[in-house]
Tab-separated table of C-alpha atoms in Angstrom:
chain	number	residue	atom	x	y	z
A	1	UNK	CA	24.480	-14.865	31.982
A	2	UNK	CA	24.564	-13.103	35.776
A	3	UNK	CA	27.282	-14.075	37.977
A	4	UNK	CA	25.047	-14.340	40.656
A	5	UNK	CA	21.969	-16.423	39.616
A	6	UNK	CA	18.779	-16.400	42.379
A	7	UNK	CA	16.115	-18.774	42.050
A	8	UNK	CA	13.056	-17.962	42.168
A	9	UNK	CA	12.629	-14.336	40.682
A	10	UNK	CA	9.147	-13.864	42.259
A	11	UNK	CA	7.103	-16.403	44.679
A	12	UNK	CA	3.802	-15.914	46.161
A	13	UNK	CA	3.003	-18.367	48.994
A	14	UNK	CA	0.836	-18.606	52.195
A	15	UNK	CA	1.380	-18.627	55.583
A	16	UNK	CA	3.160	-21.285	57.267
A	17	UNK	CA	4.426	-22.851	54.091
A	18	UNK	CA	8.257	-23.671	53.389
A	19	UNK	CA	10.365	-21.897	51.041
A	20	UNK	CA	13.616	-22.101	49.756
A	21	UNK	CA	15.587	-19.390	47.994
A	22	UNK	CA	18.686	-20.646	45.671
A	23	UNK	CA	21.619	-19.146	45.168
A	24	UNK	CA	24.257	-19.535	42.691
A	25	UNK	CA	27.281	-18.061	41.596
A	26	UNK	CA	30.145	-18.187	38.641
A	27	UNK	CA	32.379	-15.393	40.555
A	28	UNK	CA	34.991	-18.173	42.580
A	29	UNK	CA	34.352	-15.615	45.339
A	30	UNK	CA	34.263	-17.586	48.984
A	31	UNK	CA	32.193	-15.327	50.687
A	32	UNK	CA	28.095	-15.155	50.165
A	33	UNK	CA	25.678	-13.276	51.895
A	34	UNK	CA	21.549	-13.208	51.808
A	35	UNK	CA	20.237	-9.498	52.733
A	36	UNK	CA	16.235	-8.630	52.355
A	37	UNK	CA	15.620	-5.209	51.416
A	38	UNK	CA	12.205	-3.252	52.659
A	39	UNK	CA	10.448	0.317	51.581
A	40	UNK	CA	12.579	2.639	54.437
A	41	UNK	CA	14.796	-0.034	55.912
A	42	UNK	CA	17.372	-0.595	53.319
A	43	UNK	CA	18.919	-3.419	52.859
A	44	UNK	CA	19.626	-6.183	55.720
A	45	UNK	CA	21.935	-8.822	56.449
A	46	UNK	CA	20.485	-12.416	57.660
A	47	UNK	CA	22.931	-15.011	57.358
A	48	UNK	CA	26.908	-14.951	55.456
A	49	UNK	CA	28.943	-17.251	54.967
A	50	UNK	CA	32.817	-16.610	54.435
A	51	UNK	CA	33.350	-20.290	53.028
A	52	UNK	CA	31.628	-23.476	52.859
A	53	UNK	CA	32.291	-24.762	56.706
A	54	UNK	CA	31.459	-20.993	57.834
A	55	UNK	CA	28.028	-19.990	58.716
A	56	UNK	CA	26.898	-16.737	60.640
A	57	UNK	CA	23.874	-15.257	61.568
A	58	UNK	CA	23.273	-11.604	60.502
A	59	UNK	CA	21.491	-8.929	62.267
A	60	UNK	CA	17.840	-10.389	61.201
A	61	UNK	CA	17.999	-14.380	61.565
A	62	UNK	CA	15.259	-14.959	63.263
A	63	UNK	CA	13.087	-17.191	61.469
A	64	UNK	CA	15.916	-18.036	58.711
A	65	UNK	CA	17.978	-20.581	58.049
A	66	UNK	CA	20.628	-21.018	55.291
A	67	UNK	CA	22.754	-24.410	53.730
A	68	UNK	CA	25.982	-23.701	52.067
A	69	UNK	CA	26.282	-26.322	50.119
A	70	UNK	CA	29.009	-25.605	47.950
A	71	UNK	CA	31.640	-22.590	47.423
A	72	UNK	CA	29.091	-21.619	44.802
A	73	UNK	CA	25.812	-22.520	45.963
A	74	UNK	CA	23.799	-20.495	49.096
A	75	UNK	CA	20.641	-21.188	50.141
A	76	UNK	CA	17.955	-19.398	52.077
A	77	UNK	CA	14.823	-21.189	53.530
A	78	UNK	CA	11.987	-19.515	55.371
A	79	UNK	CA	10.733	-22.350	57.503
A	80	UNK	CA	7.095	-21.363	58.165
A	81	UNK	CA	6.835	-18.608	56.169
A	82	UNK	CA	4.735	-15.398	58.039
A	83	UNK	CA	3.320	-12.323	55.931
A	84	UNK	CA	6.509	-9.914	57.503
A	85	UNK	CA	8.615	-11.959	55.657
A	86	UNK	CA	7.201	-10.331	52.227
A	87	UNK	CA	10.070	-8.301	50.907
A	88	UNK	CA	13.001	-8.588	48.523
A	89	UNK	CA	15.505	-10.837	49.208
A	90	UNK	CA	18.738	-10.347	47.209
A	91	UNK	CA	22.255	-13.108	47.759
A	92	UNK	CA	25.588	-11.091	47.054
A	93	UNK	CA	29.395	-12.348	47.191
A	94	UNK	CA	32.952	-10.696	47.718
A	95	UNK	CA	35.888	-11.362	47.271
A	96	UNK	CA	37.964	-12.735	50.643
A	97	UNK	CA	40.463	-10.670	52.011
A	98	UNK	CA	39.846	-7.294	50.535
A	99	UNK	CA	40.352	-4.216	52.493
A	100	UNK	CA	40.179	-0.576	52.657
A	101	UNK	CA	38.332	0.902	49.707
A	102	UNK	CA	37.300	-2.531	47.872
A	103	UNK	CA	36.013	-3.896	51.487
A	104	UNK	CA	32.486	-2.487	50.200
A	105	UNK	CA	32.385	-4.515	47.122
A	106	UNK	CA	29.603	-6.633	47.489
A	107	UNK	CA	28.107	-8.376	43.916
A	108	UNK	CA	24.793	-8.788	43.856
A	109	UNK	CA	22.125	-11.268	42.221
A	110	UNK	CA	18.982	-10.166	40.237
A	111	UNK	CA	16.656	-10.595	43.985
A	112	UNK	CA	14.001	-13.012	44.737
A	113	UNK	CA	10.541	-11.209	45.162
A	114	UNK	CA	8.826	-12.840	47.862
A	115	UNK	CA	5.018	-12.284	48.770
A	116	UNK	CA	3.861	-14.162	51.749
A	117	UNK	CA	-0.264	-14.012	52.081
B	1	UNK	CA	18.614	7.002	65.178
B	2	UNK	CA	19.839	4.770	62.124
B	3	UNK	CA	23.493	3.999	61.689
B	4	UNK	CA	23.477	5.753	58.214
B	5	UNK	CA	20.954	7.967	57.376
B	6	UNK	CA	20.020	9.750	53.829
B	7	UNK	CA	17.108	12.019	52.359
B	8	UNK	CA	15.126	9.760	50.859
B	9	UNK	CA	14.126	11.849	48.182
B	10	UNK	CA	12.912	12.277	45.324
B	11	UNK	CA	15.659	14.784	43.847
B	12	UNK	CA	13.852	15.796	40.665
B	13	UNK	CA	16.335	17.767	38.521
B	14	UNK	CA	16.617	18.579	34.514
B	15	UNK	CA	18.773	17.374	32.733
B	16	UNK	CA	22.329	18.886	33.057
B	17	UNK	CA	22.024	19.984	36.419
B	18	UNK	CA	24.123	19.274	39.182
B	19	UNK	CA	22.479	17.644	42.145
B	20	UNK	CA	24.758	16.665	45.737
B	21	UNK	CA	23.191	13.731	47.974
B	22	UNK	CA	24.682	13.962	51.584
B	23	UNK	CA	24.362	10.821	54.122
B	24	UNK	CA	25.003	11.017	57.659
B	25	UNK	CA	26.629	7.698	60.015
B	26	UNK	CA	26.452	7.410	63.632
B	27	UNK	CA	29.576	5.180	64.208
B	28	UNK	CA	32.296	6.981	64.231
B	29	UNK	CA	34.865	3.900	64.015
B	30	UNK	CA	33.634	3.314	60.517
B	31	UNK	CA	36.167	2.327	58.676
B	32	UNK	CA	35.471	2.767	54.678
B	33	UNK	CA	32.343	4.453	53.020
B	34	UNK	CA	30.734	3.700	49.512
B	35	UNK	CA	28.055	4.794	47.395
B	36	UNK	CA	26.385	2.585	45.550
B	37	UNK	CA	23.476	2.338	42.769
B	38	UNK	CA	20.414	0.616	42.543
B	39	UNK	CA	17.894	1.022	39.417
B	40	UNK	CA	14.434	0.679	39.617
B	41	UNK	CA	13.660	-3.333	40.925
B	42	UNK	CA	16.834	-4.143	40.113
B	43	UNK	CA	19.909	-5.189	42.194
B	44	UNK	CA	22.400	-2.878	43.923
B	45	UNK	CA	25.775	-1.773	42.399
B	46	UNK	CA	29.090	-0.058	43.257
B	47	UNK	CA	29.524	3.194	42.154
B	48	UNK	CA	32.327	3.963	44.179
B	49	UNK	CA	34.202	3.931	47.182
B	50	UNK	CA	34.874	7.667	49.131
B	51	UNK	CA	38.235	7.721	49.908
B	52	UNK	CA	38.910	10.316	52.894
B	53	UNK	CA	40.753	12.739	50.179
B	54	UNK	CA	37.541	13.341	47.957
B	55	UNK	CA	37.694	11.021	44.810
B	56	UNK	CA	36.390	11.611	41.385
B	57	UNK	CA	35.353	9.536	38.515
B	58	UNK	CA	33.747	11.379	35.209
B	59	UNK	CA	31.188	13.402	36.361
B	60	UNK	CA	31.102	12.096	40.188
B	61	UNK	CA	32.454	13.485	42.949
B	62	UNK	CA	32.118	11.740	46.235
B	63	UNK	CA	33.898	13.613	49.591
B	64	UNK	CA	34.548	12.253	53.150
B	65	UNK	CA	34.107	14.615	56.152
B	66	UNK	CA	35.003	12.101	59.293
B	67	UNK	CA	35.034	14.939	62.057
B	68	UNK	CA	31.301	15.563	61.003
B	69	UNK	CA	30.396	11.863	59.961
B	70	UNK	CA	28.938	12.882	56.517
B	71	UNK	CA	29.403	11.795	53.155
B	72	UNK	CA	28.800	13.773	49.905
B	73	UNK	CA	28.607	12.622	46.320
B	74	UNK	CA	28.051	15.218	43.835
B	75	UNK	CA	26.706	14.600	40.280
B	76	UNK	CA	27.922	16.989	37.732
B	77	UNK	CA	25.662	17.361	34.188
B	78	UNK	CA	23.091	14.765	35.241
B	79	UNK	CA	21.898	12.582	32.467
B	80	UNK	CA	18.722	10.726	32.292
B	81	UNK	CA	20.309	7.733	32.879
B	82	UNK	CA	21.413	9.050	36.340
B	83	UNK	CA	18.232	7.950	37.443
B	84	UNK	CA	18.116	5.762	40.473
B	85	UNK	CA	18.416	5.122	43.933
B	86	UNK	CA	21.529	6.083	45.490
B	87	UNK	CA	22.854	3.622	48.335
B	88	UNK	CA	25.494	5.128	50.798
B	89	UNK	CA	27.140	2.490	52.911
B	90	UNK	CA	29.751	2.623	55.300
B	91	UNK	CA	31.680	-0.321	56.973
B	92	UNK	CA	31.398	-0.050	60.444
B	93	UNK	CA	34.281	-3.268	60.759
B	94	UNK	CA	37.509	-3.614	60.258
B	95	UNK	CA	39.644	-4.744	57.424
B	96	UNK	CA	38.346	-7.351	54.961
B	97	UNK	CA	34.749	-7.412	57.001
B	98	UNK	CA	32.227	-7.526	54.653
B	99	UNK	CA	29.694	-8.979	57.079
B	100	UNK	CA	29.744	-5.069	58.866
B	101	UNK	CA	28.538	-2.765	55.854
B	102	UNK	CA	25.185	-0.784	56.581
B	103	UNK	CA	23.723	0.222	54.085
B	104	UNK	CA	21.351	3.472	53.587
B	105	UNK	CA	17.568	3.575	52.715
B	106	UNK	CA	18.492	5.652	49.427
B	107	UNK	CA	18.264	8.796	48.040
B	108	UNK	CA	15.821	8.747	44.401
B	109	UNK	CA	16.889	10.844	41.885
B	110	UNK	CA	14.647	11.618	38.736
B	111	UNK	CA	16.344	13.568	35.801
B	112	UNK	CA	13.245	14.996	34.010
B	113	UNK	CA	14.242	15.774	29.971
């Protein structure tokens, strides 16, 4: 089984609907992240959260929200979901406290392919 | 001008060749630099970390050049397996954060049998 479990793999939905992305993970790791990834933008942070009190928006919030329920469990919704939300949306974790050459290690979940028509 | 930029490819090389992917960064406070791997609709994985020395592990050779802002990694008798994307990332923060890594569009490489 992954370490880091997302739920649902794939999703097609409509505009203006809600959706919530689930994120799970066996790791013990405190901190989680969501990023979406697009064709020629690479890979983008929205929200992370370094434990389960701690939540910070990332460079593309905006129209995101996220619930950290547990150390294990991270959560992405898309309100009212709009078409330029389409993309792939991956949750990763780390380790706390690293530095130097493991500060990069980020572990990554299978993604959650989201189409919004 | 992105803060780390990379050819995006294709690389198409036979098998056995040797093939170099450079990536370029724009800050130059960052503070550690990694390549990573990501295979086709799959998730992204470390391959490894650049240390400012040059570092090598098997048949990978990633370099650091900080006056220029570039990193290197070199692939040495490419296999087919080799093929992927290639992520380069750099940590623009300090420390432990996690929450400052940029990551690269990727660079595809295609070994061809």
């Amino acid at each position: 089984d992954a370490d880091v479990t997302q739920t649902p793999r794939n999703r097609i939905t409509k505009t203006g609907k809600r959706i919530m992305l689930e994120c799970s993970q066996t790791k013990g790791h405190d901190r989680m992240y969501w990023y979406r990834q697009d064709p020629g933008l690479g890979l983008r942070l929205i929200y992370y959260s370094f434990d389960v009190k701690d939540i910070n928006k990332g460079e593309i919030s905006d129209g995101y929200s996220v619930s950290r329920q547990a150390q294990a469990k991270f959560s992405l919704s898309l309100e009212s979901a709009i078409p330029n939300q389409t993309a792939l949306y991956f949750c990763a974790t780390s380790d706390f406290g690293l530095a130097g050459e493991r500060s990069g290690e980020l572990f990554f979940g299978e993604g959650s392919r989201l189409t919004v028509l | 001008r992105k803060e780390v930029e990379q050819d995006p490819g294709p690389f198409n090389v036979p098998e056995g060749a040797t093939v170099a992917f450079n990536c370029t960064y724009s800050n130059s406070a960052s503070q550690s630099f990694f390549w990573y791997r990501q295979d086709c609709r799959k998730e992204p994985k470390l391959l490894m970390s650049v240390y400012s020395s040059g570092n090598e592990d098997g048949r990978f050779t990633a370099q650091l050049n900080r006056a220029s802002q570039y990193i290197s990694l070199l692939i040495r008798d490419s296999k087919l397996s080799d093929s992927a994307t290639y992520l380069c990332v750099v940590n623009k923060g300090y420390g432990g954060a996690t929450n400052k890594l940029i990551f690269g569009t990727g660079t595809l490489l295609a070994v061809q049998p």
